[in-house]
Tab-separated table of C-alpha atoms and ligand atoms in Angstrom:
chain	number	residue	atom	x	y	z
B	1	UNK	CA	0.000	0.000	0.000
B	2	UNK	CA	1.471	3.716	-0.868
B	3	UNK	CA	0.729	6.908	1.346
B	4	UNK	CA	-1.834	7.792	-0.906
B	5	UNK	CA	-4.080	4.574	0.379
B	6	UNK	CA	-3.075	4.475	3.522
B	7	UNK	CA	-4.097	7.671	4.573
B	8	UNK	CA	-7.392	7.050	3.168
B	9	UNK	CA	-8.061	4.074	4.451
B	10	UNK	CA	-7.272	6.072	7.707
B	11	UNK	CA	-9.855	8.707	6.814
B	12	UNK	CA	-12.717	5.847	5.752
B	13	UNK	CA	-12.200	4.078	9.511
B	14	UNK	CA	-13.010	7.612	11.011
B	15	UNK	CA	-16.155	8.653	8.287
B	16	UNK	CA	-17.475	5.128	8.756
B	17	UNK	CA	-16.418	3.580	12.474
B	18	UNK	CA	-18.751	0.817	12.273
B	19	UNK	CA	-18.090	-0.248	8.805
B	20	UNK	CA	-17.168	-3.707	7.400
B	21	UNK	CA	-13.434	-5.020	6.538
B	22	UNK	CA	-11.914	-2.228	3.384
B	23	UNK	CA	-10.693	-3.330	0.150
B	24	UNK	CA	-8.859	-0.714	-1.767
B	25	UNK	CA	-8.938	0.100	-5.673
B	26	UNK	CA	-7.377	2.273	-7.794
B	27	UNK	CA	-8.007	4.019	-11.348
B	28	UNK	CA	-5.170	6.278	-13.480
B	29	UNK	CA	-6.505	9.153	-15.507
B	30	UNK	CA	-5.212	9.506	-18.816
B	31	UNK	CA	-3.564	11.355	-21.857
B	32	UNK	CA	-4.006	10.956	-25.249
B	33	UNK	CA	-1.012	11.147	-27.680
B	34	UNK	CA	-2.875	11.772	-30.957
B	35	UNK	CA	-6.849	10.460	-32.278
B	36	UNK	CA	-8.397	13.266	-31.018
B	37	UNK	CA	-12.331	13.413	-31.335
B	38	UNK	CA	-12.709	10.911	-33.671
B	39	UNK	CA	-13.653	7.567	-31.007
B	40	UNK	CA	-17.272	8.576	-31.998
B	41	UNK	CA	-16.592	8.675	-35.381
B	42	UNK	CA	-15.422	4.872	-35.389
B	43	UNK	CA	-11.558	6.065	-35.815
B	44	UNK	CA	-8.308	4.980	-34.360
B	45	UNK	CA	-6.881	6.970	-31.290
B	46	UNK	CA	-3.792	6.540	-29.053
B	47	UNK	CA	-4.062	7.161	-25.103
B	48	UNK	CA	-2.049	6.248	-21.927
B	49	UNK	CA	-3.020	5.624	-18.272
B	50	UNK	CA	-0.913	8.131	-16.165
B	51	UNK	CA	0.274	7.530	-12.731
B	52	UNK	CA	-2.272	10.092	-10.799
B	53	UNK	CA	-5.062	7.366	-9.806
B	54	UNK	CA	-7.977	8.458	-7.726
B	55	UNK	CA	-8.382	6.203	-5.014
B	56	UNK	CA	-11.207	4.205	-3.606
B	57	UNK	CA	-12.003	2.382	-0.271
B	58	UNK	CA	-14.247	0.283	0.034
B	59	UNK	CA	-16.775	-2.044	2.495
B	60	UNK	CA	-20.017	-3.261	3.249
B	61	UNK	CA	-22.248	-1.873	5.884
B	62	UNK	CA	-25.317	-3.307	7.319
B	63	UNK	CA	-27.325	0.040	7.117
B	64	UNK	CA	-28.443	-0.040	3.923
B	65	UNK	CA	-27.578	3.167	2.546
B	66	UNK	CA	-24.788	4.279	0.174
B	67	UNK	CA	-22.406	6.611	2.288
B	68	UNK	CA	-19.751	8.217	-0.054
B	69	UNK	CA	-17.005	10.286	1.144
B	70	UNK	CA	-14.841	12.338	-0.650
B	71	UNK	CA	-11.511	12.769	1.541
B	72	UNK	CA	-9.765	15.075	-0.583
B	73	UNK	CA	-12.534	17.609	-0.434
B	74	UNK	CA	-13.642	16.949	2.928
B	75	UNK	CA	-17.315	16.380	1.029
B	76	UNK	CA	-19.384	13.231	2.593
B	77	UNK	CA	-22.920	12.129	1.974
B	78	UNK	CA	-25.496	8.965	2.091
B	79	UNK	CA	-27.931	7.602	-0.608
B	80	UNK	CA	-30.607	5.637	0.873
B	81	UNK	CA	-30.467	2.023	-1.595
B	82	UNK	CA	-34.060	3.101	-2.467
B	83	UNK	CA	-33.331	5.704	-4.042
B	84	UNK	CA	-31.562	3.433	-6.941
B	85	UNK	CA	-33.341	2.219	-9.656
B	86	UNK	CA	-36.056	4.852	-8.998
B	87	UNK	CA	-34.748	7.244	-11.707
B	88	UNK	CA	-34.243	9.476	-8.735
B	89	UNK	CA	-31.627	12.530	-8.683
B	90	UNK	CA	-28.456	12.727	-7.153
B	91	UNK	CA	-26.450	15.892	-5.848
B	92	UNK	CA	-23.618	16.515	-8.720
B	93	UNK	CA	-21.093	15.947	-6.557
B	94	UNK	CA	-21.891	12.089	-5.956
B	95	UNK	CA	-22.996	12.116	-9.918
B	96	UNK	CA	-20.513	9.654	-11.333
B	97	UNK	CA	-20.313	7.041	-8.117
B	98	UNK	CA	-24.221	6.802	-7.694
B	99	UNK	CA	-24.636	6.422	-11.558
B	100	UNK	CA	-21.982	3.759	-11.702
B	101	UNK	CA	-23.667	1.946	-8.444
B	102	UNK	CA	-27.288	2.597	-10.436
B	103	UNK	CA	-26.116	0.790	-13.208
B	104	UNK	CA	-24.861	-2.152	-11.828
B	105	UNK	CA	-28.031	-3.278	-10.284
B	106	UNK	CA	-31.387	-2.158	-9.421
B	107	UNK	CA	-32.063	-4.251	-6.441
B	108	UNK	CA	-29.130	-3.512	-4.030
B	109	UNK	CA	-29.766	-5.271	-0.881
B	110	UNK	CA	-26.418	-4.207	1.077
B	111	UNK	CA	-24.924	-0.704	1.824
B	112	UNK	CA	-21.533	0.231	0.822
B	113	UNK	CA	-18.987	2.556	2.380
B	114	UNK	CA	-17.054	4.423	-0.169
B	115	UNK	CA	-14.329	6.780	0.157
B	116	UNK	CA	-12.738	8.658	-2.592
B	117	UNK	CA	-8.952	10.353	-2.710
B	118	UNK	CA	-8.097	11.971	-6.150
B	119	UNK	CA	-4.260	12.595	-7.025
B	120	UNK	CA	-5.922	13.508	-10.509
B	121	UNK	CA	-6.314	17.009	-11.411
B	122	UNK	CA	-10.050	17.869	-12.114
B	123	UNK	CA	-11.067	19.775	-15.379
B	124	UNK	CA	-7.983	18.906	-16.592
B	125	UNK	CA	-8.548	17.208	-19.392
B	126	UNK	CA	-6.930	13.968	-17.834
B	127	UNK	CA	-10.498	11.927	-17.597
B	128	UNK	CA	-10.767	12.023	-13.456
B	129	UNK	CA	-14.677	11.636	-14.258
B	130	UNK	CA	-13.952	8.551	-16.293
B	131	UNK	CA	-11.647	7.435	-13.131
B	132	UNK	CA	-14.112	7.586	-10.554
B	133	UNK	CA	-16.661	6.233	-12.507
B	134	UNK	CA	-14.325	3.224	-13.295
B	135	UNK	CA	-13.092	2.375	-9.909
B	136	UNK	CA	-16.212	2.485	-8.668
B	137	UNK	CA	-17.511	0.305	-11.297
B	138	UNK	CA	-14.509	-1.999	-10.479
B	139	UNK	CA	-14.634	-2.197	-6.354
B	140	UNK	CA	-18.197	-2.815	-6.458
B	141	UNK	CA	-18.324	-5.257	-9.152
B	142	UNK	CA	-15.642	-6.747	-6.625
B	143	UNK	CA	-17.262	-6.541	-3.788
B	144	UNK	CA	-20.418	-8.182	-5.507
B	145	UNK	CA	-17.806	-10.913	-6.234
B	146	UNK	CA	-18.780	-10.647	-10.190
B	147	UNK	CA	-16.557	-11.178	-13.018
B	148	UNK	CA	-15.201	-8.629	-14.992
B	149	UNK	CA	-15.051	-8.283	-18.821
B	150	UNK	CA	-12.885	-5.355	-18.863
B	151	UNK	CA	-14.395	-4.452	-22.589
B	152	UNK	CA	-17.796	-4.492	-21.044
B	153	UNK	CA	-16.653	-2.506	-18.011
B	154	UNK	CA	-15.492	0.516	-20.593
B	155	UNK	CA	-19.134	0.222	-22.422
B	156	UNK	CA	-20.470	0.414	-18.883
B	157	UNK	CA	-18.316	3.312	-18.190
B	158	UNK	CA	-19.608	5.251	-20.845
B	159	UNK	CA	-23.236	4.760	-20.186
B	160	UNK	CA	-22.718	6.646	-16.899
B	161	UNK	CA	-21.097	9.743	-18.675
B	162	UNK	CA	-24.269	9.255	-20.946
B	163	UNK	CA	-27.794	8.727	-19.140
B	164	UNK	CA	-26.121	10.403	-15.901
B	165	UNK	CA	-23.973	12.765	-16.617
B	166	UNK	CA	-25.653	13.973	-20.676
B	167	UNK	CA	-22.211	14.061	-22.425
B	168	UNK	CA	-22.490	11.993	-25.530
B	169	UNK	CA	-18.947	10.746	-25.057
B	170	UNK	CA	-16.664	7.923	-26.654
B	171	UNK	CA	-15.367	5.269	-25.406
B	172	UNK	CA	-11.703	6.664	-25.572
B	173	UNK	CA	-10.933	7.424	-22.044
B	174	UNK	CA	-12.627	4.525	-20.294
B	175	UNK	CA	-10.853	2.048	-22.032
B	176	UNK	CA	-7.350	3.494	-21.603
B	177	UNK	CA	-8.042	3.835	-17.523
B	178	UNK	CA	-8.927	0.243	-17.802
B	179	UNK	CA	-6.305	-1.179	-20.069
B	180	UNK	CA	-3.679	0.648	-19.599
B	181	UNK	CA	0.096	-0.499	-18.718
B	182	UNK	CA	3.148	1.098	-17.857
B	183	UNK	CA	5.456	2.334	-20.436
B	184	UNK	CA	2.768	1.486	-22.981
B	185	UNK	CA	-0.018	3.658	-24.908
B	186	UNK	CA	-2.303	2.067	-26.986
B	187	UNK	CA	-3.895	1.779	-30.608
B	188	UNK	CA	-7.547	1.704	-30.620
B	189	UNK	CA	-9.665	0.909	-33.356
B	190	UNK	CA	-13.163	2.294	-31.711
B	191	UNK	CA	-15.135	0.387	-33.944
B	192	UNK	CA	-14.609	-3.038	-32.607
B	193	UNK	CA	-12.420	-2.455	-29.745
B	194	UNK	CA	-9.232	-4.173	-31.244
B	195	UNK	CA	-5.915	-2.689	-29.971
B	196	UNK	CA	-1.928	-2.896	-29.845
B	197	UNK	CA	0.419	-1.524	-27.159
B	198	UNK	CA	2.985	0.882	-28.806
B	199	UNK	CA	5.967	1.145	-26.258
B	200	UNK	CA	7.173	4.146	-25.014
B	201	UNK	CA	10.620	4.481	-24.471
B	202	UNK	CA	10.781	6.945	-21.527
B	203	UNK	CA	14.123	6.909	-21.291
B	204	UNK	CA	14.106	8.830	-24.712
B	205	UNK	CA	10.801	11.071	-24.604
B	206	UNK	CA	8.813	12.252	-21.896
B	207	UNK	CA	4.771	13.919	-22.112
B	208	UNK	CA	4.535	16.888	-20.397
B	209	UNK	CA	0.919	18.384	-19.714
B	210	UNK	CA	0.798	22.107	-19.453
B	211	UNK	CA	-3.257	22.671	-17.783
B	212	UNK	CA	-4.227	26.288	-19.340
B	213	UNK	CA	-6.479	26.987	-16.128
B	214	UNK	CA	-9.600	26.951	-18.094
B	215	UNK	CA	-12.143	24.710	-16.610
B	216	UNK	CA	-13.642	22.994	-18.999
B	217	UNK	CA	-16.963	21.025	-18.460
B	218	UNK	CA	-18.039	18.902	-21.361
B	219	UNK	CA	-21.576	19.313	-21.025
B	220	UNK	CA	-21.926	22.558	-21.349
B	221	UNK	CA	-19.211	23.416	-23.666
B	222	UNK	CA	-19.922	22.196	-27.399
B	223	UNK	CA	-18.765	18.857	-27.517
B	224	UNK	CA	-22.357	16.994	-28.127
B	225	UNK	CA	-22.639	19.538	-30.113
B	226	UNK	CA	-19.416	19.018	-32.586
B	227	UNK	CA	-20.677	15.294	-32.018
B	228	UNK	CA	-24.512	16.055	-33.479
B	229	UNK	CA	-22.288	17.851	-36.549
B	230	UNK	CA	-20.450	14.819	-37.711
B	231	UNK	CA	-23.543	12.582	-37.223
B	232	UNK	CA	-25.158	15.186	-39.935
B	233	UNK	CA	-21.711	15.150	-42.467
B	234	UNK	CA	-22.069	11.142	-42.295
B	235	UNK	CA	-25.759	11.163	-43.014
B	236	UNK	CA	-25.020	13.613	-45.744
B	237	UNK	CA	-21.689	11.619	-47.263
B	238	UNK	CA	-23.932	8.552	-47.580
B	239	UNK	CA	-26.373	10.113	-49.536
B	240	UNK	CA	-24.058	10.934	-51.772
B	241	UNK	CA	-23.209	7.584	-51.809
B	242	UNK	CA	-20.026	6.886	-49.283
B	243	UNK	CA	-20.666	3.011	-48.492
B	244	UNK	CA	-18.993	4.248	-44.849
B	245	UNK	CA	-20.710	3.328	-41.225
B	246	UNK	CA	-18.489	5.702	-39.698
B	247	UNK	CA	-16.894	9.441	-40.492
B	248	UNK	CA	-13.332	8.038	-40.055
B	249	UNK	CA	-13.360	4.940	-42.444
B	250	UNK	CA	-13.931	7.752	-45.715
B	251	UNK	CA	-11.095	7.689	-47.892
B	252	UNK	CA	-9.174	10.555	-47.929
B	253	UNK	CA	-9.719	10.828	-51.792
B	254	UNK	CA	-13.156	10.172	-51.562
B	255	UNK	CA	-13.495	12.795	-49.095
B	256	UNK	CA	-11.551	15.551	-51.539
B	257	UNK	CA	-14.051	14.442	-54.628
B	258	UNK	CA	-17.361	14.746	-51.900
B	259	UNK	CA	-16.101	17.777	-49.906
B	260	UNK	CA	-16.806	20.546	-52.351
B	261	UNK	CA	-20.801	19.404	-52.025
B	262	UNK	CA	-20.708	19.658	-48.159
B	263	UNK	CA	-22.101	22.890	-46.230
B	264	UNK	CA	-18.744	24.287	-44.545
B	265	UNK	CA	-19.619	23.152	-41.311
B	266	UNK	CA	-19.855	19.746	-42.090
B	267	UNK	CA	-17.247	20.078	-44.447
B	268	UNK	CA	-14.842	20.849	-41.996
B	269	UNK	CA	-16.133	18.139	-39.275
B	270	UNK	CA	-15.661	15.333	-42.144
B	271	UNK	CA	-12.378	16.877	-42.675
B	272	UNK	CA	-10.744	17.017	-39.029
B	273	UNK	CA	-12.273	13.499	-38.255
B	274	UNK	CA	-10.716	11.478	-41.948
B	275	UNK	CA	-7.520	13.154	-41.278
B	276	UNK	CA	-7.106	13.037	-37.468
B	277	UNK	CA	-7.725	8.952	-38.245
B	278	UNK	CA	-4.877	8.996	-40.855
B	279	UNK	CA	-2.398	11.446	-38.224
B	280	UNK	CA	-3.139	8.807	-35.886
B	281	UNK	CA	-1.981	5.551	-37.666
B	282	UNK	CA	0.518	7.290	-39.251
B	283	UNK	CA	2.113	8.462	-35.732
B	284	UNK	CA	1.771	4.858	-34.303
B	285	UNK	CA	3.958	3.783	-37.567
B	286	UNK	CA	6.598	6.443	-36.899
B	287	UNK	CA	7.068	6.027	-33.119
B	288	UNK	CA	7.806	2.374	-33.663
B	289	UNK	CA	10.515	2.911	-36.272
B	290	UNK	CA	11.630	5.823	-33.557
B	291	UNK	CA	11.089	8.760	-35.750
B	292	UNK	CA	9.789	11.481	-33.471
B	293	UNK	CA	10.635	14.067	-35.161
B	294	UNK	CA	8.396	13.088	-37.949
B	295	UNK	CA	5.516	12.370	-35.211
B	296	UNK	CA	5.604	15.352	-33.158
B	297	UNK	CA	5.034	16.929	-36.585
B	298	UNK	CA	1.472	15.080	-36.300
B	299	UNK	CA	1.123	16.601	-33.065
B	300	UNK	CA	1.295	20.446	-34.886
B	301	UNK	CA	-0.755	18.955	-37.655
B	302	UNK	CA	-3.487	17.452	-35.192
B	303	UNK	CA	-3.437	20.914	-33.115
B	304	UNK	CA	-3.889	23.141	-36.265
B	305	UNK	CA	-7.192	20.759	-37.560
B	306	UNK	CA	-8.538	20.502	-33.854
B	307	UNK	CA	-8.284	24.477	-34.063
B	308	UNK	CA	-9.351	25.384	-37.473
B	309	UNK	CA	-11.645	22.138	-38.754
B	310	UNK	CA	-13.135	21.215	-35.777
B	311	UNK	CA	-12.746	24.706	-33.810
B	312	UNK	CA	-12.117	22.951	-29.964
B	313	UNK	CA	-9.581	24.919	-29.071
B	314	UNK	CA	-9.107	28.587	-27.190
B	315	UNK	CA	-6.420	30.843	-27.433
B	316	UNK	CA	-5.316	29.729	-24.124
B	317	UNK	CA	-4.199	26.403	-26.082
B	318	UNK	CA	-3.055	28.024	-29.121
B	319	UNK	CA	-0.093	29.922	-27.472
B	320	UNK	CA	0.769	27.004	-25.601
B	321	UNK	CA	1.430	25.096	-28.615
B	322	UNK	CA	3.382	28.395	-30.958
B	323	UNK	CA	5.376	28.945	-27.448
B	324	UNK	CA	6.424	25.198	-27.161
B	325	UNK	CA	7.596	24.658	-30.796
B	326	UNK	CA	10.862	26.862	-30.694
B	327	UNK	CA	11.964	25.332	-27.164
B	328	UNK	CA	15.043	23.164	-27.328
B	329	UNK	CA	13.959	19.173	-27.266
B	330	UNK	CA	10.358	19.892	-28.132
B	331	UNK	CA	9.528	17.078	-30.636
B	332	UNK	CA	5.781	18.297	-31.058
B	333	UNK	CA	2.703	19.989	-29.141
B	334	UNK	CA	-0.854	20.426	-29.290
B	335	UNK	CA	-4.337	20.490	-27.269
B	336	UNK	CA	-5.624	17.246	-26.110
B	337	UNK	CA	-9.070	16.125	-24.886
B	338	UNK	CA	-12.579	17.298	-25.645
B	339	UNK	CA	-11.152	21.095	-25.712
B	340	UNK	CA	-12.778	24.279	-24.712
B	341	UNK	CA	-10.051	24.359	-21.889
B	342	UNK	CA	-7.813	21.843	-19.990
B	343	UNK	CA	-4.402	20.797	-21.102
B	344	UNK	CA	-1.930	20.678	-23.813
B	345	UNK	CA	0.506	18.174	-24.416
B	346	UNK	CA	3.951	17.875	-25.442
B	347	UNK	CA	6.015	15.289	-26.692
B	348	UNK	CA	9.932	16.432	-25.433
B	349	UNK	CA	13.039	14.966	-25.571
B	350	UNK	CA	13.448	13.017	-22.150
B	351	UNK	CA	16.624	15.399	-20.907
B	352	UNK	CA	14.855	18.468	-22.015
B	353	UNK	CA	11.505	18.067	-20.196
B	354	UNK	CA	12.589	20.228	-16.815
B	355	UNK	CA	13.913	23.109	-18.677
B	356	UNK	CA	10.834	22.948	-21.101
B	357	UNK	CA	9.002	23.163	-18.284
B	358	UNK	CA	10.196	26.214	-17.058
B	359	UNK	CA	10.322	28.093	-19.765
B	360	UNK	CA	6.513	27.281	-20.763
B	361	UNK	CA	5.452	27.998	-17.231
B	362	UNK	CA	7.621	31.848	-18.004
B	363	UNK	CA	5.594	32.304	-21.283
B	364	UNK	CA	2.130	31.671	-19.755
B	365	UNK	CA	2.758	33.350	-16.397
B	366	UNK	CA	4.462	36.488	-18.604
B	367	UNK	CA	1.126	36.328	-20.678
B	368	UNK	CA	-1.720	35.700	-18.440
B	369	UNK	CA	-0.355	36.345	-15.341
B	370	UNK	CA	-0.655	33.086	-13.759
B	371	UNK	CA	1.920	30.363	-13.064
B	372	UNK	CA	0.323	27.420	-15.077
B	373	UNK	CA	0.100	23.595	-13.981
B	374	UNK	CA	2.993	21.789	-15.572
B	375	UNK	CA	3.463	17.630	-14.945
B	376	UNK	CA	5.499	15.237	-16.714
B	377	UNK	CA	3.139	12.298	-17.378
B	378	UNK	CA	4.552	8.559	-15.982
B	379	UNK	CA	2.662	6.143	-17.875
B	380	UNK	CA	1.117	3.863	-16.017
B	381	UNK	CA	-1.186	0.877	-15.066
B	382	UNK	CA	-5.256	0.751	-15.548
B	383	UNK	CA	-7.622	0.098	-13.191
B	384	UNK	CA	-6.423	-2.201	-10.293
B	385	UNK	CA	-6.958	-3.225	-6.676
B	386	UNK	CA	-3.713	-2.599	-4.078
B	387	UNK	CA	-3.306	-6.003	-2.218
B	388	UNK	CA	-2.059	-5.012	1.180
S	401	LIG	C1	-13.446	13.528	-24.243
S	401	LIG	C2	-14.365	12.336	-24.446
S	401	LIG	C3	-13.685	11.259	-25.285
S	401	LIG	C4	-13.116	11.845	-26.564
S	401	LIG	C5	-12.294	13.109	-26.282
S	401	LIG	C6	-11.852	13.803	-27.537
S	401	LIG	O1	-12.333	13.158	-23.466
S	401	LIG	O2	-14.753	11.790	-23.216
S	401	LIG	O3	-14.582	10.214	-25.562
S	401	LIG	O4	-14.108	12.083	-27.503
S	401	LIG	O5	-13.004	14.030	-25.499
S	401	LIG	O6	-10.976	12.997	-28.263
């Protein structure tokens, strides 16, 4: 067990004194190295599992209620067992846990203690929501004693961020939290759920995650939305004839000879979402052979189409990425995650990523008068539970 669980396993004894024995789980967030907004358009994307989990402990109790507690925030709270099933609201704060618990079964007959410590930055763009919701989808599937189908678990993941939480998300970020391994991101063909681990030598390049401040919350910010947009350019595109299923599996030539007959906003959907697939295969085949240069230039390229085609990003973002590109070791930049806010990322040389980091943090603070959020991304494991 690390500090981290210790402490709240500590904090869970005093929130619940007369609770049952703990079991302790554990879910990363995660970054995504290229494949940006295209998991709902049936393309291929590339995310990691970091090493910032949010933590979860976990027991029965015999009061039948739900207690959460959140011991980061100092927030606690009970659910009466009743209340599941019945369609009933929740307060916000407990929205992902008690959607997670709702799903999993109707006819809960046992409470659950459940306390919460996040060492993932919220808003970030990192995917804490899809980490709670997972490792609370995990311990109680454990405690329940049920199997787990980890593919399953990321479909059930994103149900909750649907019906509970209204954002019309992929499946991107729950199935990185859950498959992820150190060292390792992953290729992800979101139409069938078939993937490869692409190593990542970290002795060589480092991701580095600068958090522009701006809070972003997909449900209000466009993202269902951009999503409703590419639904309409696939509808269109078939009319014309495209034998596609999905956005992503257009041919880039086909797409040039149908583009002209698009309205522009569609136009430039179809456009981010064929060539964001392509950037993202064709990065996977240059990190292997080692060529970063050539796939942090996919990183620009990604950036500039999440900006202009698919119009995600804020200026926030945008200097981030120009004020990266001239720094010594920086191998490629852009914004990553649903947009509107949270992070960029940058791919860096391994022994440049501390002085990087300093002079990004000069830029931003120099603009906007803040001193930014900088972290160098470990990759690590998915979804887990610490043995003592
Ligand atoms: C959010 C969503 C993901 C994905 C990204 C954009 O993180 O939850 O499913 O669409 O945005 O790539």
């Amino acid at each position: 067990m690390n500090d981290t669980a210790k402490k709240l396993i500590e904090a869970h004894g005093f929130a619940f004194p007369d609770t049952g024995p703990v079991r302790v789980f554990f879910c990363p967030g995660r970054i995504n190295l290229i494949g940006e907004h295209v998991d709902y358009n049936g393309g291929h994307v590339l995310p990691a599992a970091i090493d910032r989990a949010v933590y979860l402990c976990v027991s029965g109790n015999a009061h039948r209620r739900f207690r959460f507690n959140d011991t980061g925030f100092g927030a606690s709270g009970e659910l009466e067992l009743a209340l599941f099933g019945g369609g009933s609201v929740v307060p916000r704060v407990w929205l992902y846990p008690a959607g997670a618990l709702a799903l999993l079964r109707s006819d809960w007959d046992e409470g659950l203690d459940l306390s919460y410590l996040s060492a993932i930055p919220a808003g970030a763009g990192v995917s804490s929501s899809a980490a709670v919701t997972t490792v609370t989808l995990y311990g109680a599937l454990s405690m329940l004693g049920r199997p787990i189908d980890t593919a399953e678990l990321a479909r059930m993941g994103q149900r909750v961020e649907r019906e509970y939480a209204g954002v019309a998300c992929g499946i991107m970020d729950q199935f990185a939290v859950i498959h992820g391994r150190r060292d390792s991101a992953m290729l992800l063909d979101t139409r069938d759920l078939s993937f490869e681990y692409l190593h990542i030598d970290s002795s060589r390049i480092h991701f580095v995650l600068v958090n522009s401040g701006i809070r972003h919350s997909l449900r209000e910010s466009g993202y269902n939305d951009r999503r409703a947009e590419c639904e309409s350019a696939l509808a269109m595109l078939r009319e014309m004839g495209a034998k596609i299923a999905h956005l992503c599996e257009l041919h880039p030539a086909d797409f040039e000879r149908m583009a002209p007959e698009l309205p522009p906003v569609e136009r430039k959907r179809a456009r981010h979402a064929v060539t964001e697939n392509g950037r993202a295969l064709e990065f996977h085949r240059l990190m292997r052979f080692g060529d970063y240069k050539g796939a942090g230039g996919l990183l620009y390229a990604s950036h500039a189409s999440l900006r202009d085609d698919f119009e995600v990003s804020i200026e926030e973002l945008d200097r981030l990425v120009e004020w990266a590109a001239p720094l010594a070791g920086v191998y490629g930049s852009r914004m990553m995650g649903g947009g509107f806010g949270g992070c960029s990322i940058t791919m860096v040389e391994a022994g440049a990523a501390g002085e990087f980091a300093r002079k990004i943090t000069e830029s931003f603070r120099a603009a906007y008068g803040v001193v930014p959020e900088v972290f160098e991304c470990t990759i690590g494991e998915g979804v887990g539970e610490l043995v003592p």
